XYZ file of C-alpha atoms in Angstrom:
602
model
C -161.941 -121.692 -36.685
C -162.184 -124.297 -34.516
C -159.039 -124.247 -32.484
C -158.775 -128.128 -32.519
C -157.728 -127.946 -36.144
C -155.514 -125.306 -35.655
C -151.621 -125.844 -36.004
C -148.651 -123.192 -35.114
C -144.946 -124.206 -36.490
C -141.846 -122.279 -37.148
C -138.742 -123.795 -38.881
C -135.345 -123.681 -36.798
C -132.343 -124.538 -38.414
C -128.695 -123.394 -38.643
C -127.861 -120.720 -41.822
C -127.779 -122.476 -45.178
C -129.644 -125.820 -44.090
C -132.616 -125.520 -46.096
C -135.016 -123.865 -44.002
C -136.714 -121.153 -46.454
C -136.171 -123.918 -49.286
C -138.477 -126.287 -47.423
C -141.211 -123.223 -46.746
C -141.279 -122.865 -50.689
C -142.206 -126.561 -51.171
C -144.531 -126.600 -47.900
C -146.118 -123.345 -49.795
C -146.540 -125.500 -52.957
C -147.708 -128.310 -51.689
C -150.852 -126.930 -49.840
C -151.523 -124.642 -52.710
C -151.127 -121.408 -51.272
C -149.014 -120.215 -54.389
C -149.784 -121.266 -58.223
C -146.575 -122.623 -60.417
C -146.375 -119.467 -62.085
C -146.188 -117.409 -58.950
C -143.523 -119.253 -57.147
C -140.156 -117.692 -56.901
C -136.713 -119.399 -54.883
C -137.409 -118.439 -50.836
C -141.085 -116.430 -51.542
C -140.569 -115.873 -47.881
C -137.390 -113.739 -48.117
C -138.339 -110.482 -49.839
C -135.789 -108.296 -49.442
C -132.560 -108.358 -51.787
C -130.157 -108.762 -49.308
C -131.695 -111.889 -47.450
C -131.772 -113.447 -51.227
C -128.078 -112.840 -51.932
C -126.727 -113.806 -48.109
C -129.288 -116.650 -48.304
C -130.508 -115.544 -44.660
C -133.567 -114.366 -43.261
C -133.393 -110.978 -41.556
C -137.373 -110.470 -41.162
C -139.678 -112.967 -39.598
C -142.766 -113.874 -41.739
C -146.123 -115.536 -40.945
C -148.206 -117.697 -43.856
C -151.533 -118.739 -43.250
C -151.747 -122.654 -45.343
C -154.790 -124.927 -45.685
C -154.153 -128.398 -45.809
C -156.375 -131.513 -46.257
C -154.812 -134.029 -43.946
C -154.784 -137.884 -44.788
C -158.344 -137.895 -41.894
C -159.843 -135.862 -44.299
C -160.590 -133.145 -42.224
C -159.308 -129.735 -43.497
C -156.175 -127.668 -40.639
C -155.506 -124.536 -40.578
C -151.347 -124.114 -40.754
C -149.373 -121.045 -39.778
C -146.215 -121.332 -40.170
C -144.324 -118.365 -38.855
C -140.368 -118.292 -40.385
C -137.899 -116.921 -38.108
C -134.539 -115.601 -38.192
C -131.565 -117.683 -38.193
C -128.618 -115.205 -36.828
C -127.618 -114.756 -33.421
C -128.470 -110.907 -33.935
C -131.608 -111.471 -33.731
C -132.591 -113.831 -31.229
C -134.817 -112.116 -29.528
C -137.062 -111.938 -32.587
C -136.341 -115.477 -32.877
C -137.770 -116.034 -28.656
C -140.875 -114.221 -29.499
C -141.715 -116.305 -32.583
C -141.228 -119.299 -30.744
C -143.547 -118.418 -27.933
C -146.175 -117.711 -30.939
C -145.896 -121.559 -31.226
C -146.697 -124.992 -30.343
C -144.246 -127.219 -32.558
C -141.215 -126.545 -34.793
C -139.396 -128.073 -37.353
C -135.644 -128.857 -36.679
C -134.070 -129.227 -40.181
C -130.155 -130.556 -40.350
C -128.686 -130.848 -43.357
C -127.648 -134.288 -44.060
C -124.272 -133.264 -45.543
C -123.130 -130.632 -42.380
C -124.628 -132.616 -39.505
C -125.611 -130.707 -36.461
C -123.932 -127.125 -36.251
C -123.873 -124.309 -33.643
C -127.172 -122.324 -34.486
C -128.772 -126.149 -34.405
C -128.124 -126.402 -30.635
C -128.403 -122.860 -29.809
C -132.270 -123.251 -31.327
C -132.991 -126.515 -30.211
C -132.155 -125.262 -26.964
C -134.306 -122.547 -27.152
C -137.107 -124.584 -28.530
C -137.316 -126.708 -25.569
C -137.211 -123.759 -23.714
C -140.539 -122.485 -25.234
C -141.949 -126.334 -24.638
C -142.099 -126.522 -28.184
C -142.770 -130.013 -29.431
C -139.680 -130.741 -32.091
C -139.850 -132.709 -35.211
C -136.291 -133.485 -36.582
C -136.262 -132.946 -40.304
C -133.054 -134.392 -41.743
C -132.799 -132.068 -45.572
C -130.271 -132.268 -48.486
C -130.489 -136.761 -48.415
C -130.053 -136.807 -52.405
C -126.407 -135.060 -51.765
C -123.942 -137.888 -52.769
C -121.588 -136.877 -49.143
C -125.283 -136.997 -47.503
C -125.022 -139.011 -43.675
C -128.354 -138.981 -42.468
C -127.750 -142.295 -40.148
C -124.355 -140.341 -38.209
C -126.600 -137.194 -38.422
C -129.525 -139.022 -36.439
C -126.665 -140.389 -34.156
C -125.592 -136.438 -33.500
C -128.914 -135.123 -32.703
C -129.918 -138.001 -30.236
C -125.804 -137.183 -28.624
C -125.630 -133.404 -28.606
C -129.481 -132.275 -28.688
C -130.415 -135.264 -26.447
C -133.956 -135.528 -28.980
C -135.088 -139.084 -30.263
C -133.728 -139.503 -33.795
C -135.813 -142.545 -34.733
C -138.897 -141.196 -36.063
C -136.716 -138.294 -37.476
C -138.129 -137.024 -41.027
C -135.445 -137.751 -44.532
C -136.450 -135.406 -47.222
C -135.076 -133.385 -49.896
C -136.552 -129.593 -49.536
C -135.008 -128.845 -53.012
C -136.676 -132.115 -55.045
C -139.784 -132.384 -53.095
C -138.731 -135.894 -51.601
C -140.880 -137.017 -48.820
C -141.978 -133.100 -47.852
C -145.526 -134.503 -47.866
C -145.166 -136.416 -44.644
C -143.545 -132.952 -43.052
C -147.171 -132.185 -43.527
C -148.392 -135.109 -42.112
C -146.094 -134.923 -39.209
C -147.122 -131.178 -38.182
C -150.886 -132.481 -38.145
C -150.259 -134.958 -36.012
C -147.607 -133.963 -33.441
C -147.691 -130.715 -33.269
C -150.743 -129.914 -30.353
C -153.511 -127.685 -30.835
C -153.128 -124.195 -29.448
C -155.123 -123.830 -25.866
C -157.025 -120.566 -25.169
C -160.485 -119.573 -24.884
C -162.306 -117.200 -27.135
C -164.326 -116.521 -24.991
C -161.994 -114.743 -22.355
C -160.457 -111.257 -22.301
C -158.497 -110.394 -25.458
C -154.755 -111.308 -25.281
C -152.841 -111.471 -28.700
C -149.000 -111.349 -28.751
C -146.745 -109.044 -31.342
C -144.034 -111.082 -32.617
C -143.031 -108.496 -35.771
C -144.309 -105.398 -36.925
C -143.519 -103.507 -40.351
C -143.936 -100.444 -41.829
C -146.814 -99.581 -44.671
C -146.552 -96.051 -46.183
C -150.200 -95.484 -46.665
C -151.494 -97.247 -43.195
C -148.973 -96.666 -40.518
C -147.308 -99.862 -38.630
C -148.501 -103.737 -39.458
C -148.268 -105.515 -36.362
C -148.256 -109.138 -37.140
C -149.804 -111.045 -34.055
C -150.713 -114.632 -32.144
C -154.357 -114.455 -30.561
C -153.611 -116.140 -27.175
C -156.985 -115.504 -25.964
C -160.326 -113.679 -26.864
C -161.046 -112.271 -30.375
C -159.700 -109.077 -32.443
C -162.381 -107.502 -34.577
C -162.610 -104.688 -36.876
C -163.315 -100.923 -35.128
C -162.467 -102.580 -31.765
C -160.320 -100.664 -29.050
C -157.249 -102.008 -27.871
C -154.173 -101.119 -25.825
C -150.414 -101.880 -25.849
C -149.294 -102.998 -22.568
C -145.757 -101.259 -22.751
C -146.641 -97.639 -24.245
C -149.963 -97.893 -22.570
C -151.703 -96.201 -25.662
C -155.174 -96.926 -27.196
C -155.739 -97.504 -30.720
C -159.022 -98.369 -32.698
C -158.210 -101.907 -35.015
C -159.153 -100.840 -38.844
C -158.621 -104.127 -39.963
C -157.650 -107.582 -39.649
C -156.310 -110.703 -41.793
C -153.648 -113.293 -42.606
C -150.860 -113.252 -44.903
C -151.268 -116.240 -47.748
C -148.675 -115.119 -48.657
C -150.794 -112.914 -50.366
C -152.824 -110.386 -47.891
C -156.592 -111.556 -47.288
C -158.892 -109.236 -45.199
C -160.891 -111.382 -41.962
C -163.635 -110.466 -39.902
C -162.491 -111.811 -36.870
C -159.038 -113.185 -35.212
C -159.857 -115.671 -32.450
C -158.125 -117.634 -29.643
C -155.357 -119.540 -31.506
C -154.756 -117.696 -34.910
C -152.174 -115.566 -36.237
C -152.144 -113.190 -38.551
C -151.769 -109.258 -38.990
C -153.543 -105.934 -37.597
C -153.921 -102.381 -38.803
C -154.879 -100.183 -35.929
C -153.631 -96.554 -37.131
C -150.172 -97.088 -35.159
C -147.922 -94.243 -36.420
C -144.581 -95.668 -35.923
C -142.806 -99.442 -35.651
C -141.223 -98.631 -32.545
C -144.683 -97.800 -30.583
C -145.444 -101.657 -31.550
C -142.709 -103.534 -30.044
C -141.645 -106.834 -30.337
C -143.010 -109.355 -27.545
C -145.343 -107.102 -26.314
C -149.395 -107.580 -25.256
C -152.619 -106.456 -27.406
C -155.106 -106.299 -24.701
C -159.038 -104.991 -25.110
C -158.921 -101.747 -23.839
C -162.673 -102.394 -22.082
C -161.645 -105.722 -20.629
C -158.288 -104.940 -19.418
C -155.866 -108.365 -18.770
C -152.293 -109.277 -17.544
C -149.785 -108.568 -20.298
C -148.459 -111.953 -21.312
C -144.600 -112.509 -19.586
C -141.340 -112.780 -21.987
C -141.134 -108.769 -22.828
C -138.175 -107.663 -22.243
C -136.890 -104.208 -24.632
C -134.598 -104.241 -27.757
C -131.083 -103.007 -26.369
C -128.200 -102.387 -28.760
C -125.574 -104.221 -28.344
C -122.513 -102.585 -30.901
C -122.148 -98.860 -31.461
C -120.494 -97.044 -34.512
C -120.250 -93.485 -36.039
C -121.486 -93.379 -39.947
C -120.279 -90.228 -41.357
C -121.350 -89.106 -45.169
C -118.229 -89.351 -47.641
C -119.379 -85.836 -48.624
C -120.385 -83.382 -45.999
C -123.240 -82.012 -48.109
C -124.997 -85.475 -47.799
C -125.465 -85.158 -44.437
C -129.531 -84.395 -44.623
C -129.466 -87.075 -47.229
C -128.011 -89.567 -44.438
C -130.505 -87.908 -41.882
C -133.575 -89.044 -44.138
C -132.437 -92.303 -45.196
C -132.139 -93.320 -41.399
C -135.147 -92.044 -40.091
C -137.069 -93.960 -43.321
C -135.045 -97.091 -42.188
C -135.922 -97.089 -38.488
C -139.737 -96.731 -39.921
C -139.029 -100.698 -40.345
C -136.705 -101.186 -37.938
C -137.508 -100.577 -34.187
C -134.445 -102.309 -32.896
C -131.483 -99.942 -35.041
C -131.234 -96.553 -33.014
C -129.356 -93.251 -34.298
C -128.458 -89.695 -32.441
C -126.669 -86.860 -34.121
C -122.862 -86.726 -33.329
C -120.026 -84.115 -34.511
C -116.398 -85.444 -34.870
C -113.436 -82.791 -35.196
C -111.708 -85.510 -37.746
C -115.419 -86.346 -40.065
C -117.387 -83.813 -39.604
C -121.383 -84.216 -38.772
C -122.915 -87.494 -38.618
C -124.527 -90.147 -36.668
C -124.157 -92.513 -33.461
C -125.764 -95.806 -34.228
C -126.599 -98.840 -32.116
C -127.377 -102.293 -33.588
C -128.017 -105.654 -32.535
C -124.951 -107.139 -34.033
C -122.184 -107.285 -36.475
C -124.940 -108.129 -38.995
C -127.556 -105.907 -38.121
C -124.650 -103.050 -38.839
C -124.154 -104.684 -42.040
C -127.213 -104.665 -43.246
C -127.945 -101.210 -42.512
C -125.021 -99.935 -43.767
C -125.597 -101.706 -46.882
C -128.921 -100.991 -47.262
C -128.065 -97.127 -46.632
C -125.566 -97.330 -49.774
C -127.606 -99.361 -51.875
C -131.641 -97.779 -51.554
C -130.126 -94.788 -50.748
C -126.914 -93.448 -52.677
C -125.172 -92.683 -50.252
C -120.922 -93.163 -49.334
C -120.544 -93.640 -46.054
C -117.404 -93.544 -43.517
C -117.901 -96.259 -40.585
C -115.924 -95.726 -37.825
C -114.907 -99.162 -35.532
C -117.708 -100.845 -33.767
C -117.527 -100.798 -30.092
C -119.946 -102.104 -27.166
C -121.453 -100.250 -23.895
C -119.342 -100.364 -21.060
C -120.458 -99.864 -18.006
C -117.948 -97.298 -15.808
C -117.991 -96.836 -11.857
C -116.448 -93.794 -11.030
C -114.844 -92.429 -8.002
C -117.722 -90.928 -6.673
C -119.762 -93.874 -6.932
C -121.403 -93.004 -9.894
C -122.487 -95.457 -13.048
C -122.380 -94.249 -15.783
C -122.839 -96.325 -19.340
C -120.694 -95.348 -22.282
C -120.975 -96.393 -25.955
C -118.119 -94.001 -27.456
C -114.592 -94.073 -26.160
C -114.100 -90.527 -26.614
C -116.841 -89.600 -24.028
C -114.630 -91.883 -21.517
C -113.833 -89.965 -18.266
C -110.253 -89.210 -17.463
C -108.692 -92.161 -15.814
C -108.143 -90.715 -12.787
C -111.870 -90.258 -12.133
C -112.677 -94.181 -13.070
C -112.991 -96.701 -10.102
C -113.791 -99.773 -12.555
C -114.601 -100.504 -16.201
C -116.796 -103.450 -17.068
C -117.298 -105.042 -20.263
C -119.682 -107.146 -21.761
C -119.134 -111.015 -22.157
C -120.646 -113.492 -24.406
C -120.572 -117.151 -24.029
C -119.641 -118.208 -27.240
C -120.183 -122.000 -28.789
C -117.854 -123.072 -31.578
C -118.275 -126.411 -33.519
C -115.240 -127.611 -35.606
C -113.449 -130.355 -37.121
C -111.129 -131.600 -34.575
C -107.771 -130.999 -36.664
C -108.381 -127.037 -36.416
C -109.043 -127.155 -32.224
C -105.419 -126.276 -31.769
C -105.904 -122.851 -33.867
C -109.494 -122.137 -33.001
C -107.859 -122.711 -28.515
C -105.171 -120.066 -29.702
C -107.442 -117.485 -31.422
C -109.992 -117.406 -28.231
C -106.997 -117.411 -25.652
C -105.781 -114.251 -27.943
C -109.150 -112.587 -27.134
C -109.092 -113.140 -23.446
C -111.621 -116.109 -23.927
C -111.638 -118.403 -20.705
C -112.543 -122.012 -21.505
C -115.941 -123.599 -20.449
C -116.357 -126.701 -22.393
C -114.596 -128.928 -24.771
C -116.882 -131.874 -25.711
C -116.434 -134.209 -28.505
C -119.377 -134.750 -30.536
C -118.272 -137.539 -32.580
C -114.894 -138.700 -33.563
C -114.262 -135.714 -35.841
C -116.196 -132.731 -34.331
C -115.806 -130.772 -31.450
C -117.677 -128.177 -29.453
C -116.028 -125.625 -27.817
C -117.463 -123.368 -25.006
C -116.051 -119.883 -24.221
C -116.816 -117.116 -22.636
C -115.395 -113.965 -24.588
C -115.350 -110.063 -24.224
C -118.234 -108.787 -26.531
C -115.430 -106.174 -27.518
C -113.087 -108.751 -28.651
C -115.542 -110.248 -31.340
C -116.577 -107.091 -32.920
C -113.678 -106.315 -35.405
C -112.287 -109.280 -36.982
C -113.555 -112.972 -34.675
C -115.774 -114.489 -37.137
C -113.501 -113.774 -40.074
C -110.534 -115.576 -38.164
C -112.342 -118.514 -36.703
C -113.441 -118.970 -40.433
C -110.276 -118.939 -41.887
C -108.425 -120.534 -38.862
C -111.062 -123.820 -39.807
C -110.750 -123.196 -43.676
C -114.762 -122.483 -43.465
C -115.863 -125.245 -41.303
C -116.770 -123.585 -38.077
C -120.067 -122.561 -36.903
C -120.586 -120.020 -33.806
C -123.372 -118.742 -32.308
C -123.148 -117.092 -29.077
C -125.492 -115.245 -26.337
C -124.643 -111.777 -23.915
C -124.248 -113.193 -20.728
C -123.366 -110.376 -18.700
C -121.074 -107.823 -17.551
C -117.336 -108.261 -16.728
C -114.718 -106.190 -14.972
C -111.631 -105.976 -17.002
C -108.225 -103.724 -16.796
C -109.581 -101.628 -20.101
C -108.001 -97.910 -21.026
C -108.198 -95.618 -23.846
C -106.150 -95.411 -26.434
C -106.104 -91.710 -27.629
C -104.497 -90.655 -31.323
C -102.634 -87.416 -31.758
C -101.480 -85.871 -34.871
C -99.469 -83.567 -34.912
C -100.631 -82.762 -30.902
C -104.343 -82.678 -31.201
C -106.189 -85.531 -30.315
C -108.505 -87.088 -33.544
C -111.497 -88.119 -31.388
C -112.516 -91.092 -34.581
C -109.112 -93.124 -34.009
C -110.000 -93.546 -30.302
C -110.533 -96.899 -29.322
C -110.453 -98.936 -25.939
C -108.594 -102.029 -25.245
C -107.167 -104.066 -22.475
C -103.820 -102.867 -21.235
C -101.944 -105.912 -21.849
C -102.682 -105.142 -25.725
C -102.505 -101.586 -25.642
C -98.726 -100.805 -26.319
C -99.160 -103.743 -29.464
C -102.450 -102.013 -30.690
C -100.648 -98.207 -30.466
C -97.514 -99.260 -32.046
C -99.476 -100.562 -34.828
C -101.946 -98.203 -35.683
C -99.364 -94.833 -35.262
C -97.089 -97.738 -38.069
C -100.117 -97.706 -40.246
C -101.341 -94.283 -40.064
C -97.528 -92.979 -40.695
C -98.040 -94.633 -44.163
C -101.320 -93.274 -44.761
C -100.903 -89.900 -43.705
C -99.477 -87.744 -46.940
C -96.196 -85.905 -45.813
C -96.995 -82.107 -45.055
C -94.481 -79.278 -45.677
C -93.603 -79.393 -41.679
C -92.669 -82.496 -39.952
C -95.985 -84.172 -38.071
C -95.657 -86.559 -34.976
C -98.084 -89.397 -35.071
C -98.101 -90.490 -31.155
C -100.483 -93.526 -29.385
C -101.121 -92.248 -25.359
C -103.084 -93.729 -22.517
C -104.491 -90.299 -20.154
C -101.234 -87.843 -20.788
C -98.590 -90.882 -21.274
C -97.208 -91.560 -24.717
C -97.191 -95.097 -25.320
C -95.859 -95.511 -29.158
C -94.594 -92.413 -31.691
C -93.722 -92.558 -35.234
C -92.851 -89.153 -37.319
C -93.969 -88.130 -40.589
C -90.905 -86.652 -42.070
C -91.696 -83.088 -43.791
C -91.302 -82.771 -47.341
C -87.925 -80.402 -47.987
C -87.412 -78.117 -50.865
C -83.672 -78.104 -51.741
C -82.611 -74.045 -51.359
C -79.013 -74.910 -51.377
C -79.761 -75.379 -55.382
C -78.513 -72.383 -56.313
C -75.301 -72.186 -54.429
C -72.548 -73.229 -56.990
C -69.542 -73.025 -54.211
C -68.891 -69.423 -52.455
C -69.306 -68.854 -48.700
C -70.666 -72.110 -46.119
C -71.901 -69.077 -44.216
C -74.818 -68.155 -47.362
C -75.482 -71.834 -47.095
C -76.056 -71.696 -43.838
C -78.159 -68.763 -43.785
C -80.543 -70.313 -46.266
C -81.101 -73.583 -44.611
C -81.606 -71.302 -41.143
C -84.217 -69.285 -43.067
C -86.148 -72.143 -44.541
C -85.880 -73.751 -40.589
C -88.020 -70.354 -38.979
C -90.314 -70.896 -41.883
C -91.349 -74.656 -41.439
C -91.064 -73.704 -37.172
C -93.989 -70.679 -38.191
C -95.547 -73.235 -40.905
C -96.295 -75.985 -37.778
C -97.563 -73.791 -35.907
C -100.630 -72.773 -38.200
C -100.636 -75.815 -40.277
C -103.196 -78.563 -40.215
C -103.670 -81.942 -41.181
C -105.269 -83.482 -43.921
C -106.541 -87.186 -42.812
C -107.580 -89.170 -45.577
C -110.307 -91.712 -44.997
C -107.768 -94.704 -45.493
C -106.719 -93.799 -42.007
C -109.999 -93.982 -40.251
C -110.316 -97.852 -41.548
C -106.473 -98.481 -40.123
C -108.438 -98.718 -36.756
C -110.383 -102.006 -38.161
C -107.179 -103.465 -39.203
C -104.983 -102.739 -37.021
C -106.543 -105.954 -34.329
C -105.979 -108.608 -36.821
C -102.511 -107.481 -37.822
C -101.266 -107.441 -34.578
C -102.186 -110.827 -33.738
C -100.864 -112.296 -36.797
């Protein structure tokens, strides 16, 4: 098609404002699905993102639309993420585009994902349409809305769109807007063969679908082509463009989007961001690629140990889909066999661990997330660690580094006082406190990656009774004064109650969790110490008293010396009893280590 009458568009908003809402009507209203086909958010398949209400995979629908000039456009609209986790995703969707939709809902006003995306719309050069959704709420504000966006996002708010995504109200001119706003992609057909990957999936029957923006030149069937990073060649079997329906093309040219088949065995040999080039006309790869590093570690461990091959299966079937979630084999003393996996974020963990229970059966033990730190020791050597228990001894580290966010809160301004408190609590320093309109402020921190992993989100949320938004970006890495805080039972050292933490918090964090675990623990027939160290010091001890079988019951009176003898004999046995006893740890325990943050600073 004639790239003139070609349009590209993605939808940003913040979670909950409408945005897969609006790509139902926008689906509707150019006829790409009949009444009796259309389900709520046709663009979120999966269970999950239909209970959360979130998108987790980025889609790509082809629409045709007959403008008000008569002449007939070819839409894509390409719906991306909304969470922080997966920005990245997010940046390569955008760079598939020209234009994008900003929707706010009228009700919420602008929130943190809003400016996060904005930002990195205008990045991308993106030409932004404000869509203001929700206007038939009765607590709708669309004229203090416009006021926000033209304050905070610094984008004119006069021509911005009012609609109702859930009624239909004034989606039409959304339509109308994308026609004539957003440009025309630029690109030549004519030149070497550049298309960019901006999601790939996994089909049981034909290998990886790599869903894909021609930049330049043309994709055809039985063509070769090569992956820039992996550097292999694969022969295309066929082409088309999602409708949302699947409908086989001839040809992809200059300007298009839509999906390839190419025999690619596995998801993670078609990465996200990176370059389909002709593999007879080779070209520069186009720039943005960067790979998918994980960002928060944690052990899952099956309930049952004979479910371990189970839980072996059901990851290697989910990374078949998911190219970013990464998994090793790992053997605790505590759990048993199981797995080290990374993720992209809090949610990303979620997700997998949910889906693992839920498609696959199976009851799992998650120990606490933690991050990679990055460890300088004495000899000069970096090494990077995801698992505190494969920490060096302290005397061998020269420096521990962290990672850091920079975190953005928006709140109402009579929970500031809180949210300041909670971020000084996790080491946050202070970059920006900026009133957005008489009643909401943003906030700008930058926070220890570690910090936010166990308990943030759930904090700030309750600290603002629900009405904070945060989105935040890794910024870098930090030095900080971080040890390890080992947990012995009973003398030995359970390697799944390790975690690291700053110093200042570590006596608060041992004394806690030894507190917890003492209640946990079940009382043994010998008495157990419980004991928090740092390297070979003992910070915090608690003691698990034995459980004592009264011998002195038969003694009606007679000779203190029998007593004596008794209580002496039962001594030697619990003495012998310690020495070959062991431990029972119930799983309770293992989830103290999740708690035990969030108590503490209570």
């Amino acid at each position: 098609m004639d790239c003139r009458f070609i349009r590209n568009f993605c939808i940003i908003a913040h979670i909950d404002h409408g945005k897969s809402t609006l790509a139902d009507r926008l689906l509707e209203l150019t006829g790409a699905l009949s009444q009796r086909e259309m389900t709520a958010q046709v663009l979120d398949s999966m269970d999950l993102e239909k209970e959360r209400g979130i998108t987790i995979k980025a889609k790509s629908i082809r629409l045709h639309y007959r403008a008000g000039d008569g002449q007939e456009y070819q839409l894509n609209l390409i719906d991306t993420p909304g969470h922080v986790d997966f920005s990245y995703e997010v940046s390569r969707a955008l760079s598939a585009c020209e234009g994008a939709l900003l929707v706010v809902d009228a009700s919420q006003g602008v929130e943190a994902q809003t400016v996060a995306n904005t930002f990195l719309a205008a990045q991308h050069n993106l030409t932004i349409i404000p869509v203001i959704n929700k206007i038939d709420l009765p607590n709708a504000r669309p004229d203090e809305v416009k006021a926000q966006m033209e304050s905070v996002l610094a984008i004119p708010a006069a021509d911005a769109l009012a609609i109702s995504a859930k009624s239909g109200q004034g989606v039409e001119r959304v339509l109308e807007a994308v026609v004539s706003r957003v440009p025309a992609p630029t690109g030549s057909a004519e030149a070497p063969l550049r298309a960019l990957i901006f999601d790939s999936w996994f089909d049981a029957y034909r290998g990886a679908v790599v869903l894909v923006r021609a930049v330049d030149g043309c994709l055809r069937p039985h063509q070769q082509i090569r992956l820039c990073f992996n550097n292999e060649v694969y022969e295309v079997e066929s082409l088309g463009a999602l409708t949302p329906k699947p409908v086989v093309l001839e040809e992809l040219s200059a300007g298009e989007v839509g999906f390839v088949i190419a025999n690619i065995k596995r998801v993670a040999d078609a990465r996200v961001g990176d370059t389909v080039i002709e593999a007879a006309r080779p070209a520069p790869a186009l720039p943005g690629f960067e790979a998918i590093k994980p960002m928060v570690f944690a052990g899952l461990y099956p309930v049952q140990a004979h479910h371990y091959e189970a839980l072996r299966d059901a990851l290697g079937k989910l990374q078949l889909n998911d190219a970013a979630f990464f998994y090793e084999p790992e053997n605790s003393v505590a759990l048993g066999f199981g797995f080290r996996c990374g993720f992209l974020g809090l949610l990303h963990m979620e997700i997998v661990q949910e889906r693992l229970e839920r498609e696959f059966g199976i009851d799992l033990i998650t120990t606490a997330p933690s991050v990679r730190y990055r460890i300088t020791t004495t000899s000069g050597e970096v090494l990077e660690v995801d698992n505190p228990t494969k920490f060096p001894s302290p005397s061998q580290i020269a420096k521990i580094e962290e990672p850091v966010i920079t975190a953005m809160i928006i709140t109402a301004d009579d929970s500031v006082g809180a949210i300041l408190q909670l971020c000084e609590e996790k080491r946050g320093v202070q970059k920006g406190f900026e009133y957005l309109s008489p009643t909401r402020v943003m906030l700008t921190y930058e926070l220890p990656l570690n910090e936010i992993v166990l308990d943030f989100y759930d904090r700030l949320k309750s600290v603002s009774r629900g009405y904070a938004s945060l989105d935040y970006h890794l910024t870098g890495y930090r030095e900080g004064d971080l040890v390890k805080l080992d947990v012995l039972v009973g003398g030995e050292p359970v390697d799944a109650l390790t975690l690291v933490c700053h110093r200042e918090q570590s006596y608060e964090r041992g004394r806690e969790l030894v507190t917890r675990l003492r209640k946990l623990i079940p009382r043994q027939m010998f008495e157990v110490p419980l004991q928090a160290a740092i390297g070979s010091r003992v910070i915090a001890r608690e003691t698990i008293s034995p459980i004592r079988k009264n011998v002195l019951a038969k003694c009606y009176g007679g000779d203190i010396t029998r007593k004596r003898k008794l209580l002496e004999k039962q001594k030697e046995g619990k003495r012998r009893m310690k020495r070959v006893g062991r431990v029972d740890i119930p799983q309770e325990a293992f989830l103290a280590v999740l708690k035990v943050a969030s108590s503490s600073e209570e």
